[in-house]
Amino acid sequence: MGGTTGDGEDGHMGRALVLGGGGVTGVAWELGVLAGLAARGLPLDEADLVVGTSAGSVVGAQVRSGTPLAELYEAQLRPPRDELPARLGLGVLARWAWAGSWGRDAARARARVGAMALSARTPSEQSRRAVIAARLPSSQWPAARLLVTAVDAASGEFVVFDADAGVPLVDAVGASCAVPGVWPPVTIGARRYVDGGVRSPVNADLAAGYGQVVVLAPTVAAVGPAPRLPAQVAALREAGARVAVVSPDRAARTAIGRNVLDPARRAASARAGFAQAAAVADEVAAVWA
């Protein structure tokens, strides 16, 4: 069971918003940027296509729910309650890098990361699913186009879930957010899935065919044969798209800190994103208008 596979094009001209991975602070920063841009007359949530990877899948589902961006932003400023902090420690990163850096076969490299994820000690799927469900304003797929990325833990196959995939939105987002070694792989049908960032932290190439593309990328780090964001952006531009890429500036990086999975850094990350929107608004407007 799953959505479309591979790196396919959509074939439409229009506007696409691509939201990359980056933990709970990435969710907050992206929502801050989006709210700040909307306050300046740039409502990116009205895109024809939204692509979400990991943290970006949470933001994508939130902004496609119809909830006003200002409300989503304000929610990030509230003190965290029942969410426990986690840590993407050096040990996990090292195992991920080692597993994913062998050879040039991207699917096999992803499968090695998936095997590491399947063998890791993590919280239960049920408890993690409840956390993901609590983050989503709606459990239903939106009518507007939303793509959510994941990776089959056993085969390494890149999978893109959408409203036609027959997969609950909560499970699709949970799979996209299943950081190997930190959170449990998500069971969908007979398969188990891990974070879409295992393939690429951004997966901007899924916006192929769209003429105006804005990418919010809290992180661009990739290992092994994973597609790199600069190459993805270059391909989009070569095909005729106007593309703007926004990543955290110095103030935002300071607010985010070293642990992107710490809910205590959420409010500061959101405020930094909102502030950064002022600096990038002209660049984004040149693409979006």
PDB file of N, CA, C and O in Angstrom, residues 4 135 183:
ATOM      1  N   THR A   4       2.123   7.318  -4.948  1.00  0.00           N
ATOM      2  CA  THR A   4       2.950   7.207  -6.124  1.00  0.00           C
ATOM      3  C   THR A   4       4.394   7.027  -5.709  1.00  0.00           C
ATOM      4  O   THR A   4       4.805   7.439  -4.627  1.00  0.00           O
ATOM      5  N   ARG A 135      -1.124  17.299  16.451  1.00  0.00           N
ATOM      6  CA  ARG A 135      -0.558  18.432  15.720  1.00  0.00           C
ATOM      7  C   ARG A 135      -1.397  18.841  14.519  1.00  0.00           C
ATOM      8  O   ARG A 135      -1.190  19.925  13.968  1.00  0.00           O
ATOM      9  N   TRP A 183      12.223   7.953  16.326  1.00  0.00           N
ATOM     10  CA  TRP A 183      10.803   7.615  16.350  1.00  0.00           C
ATOM     11  C   TRP A 183      10.564   6.306  15.605  1.00  0.00           C
ATOM     12  O   TRP A 183      11.333   5.949  14.710  1.00  0.00           O
TER      13      TRP A 183
END
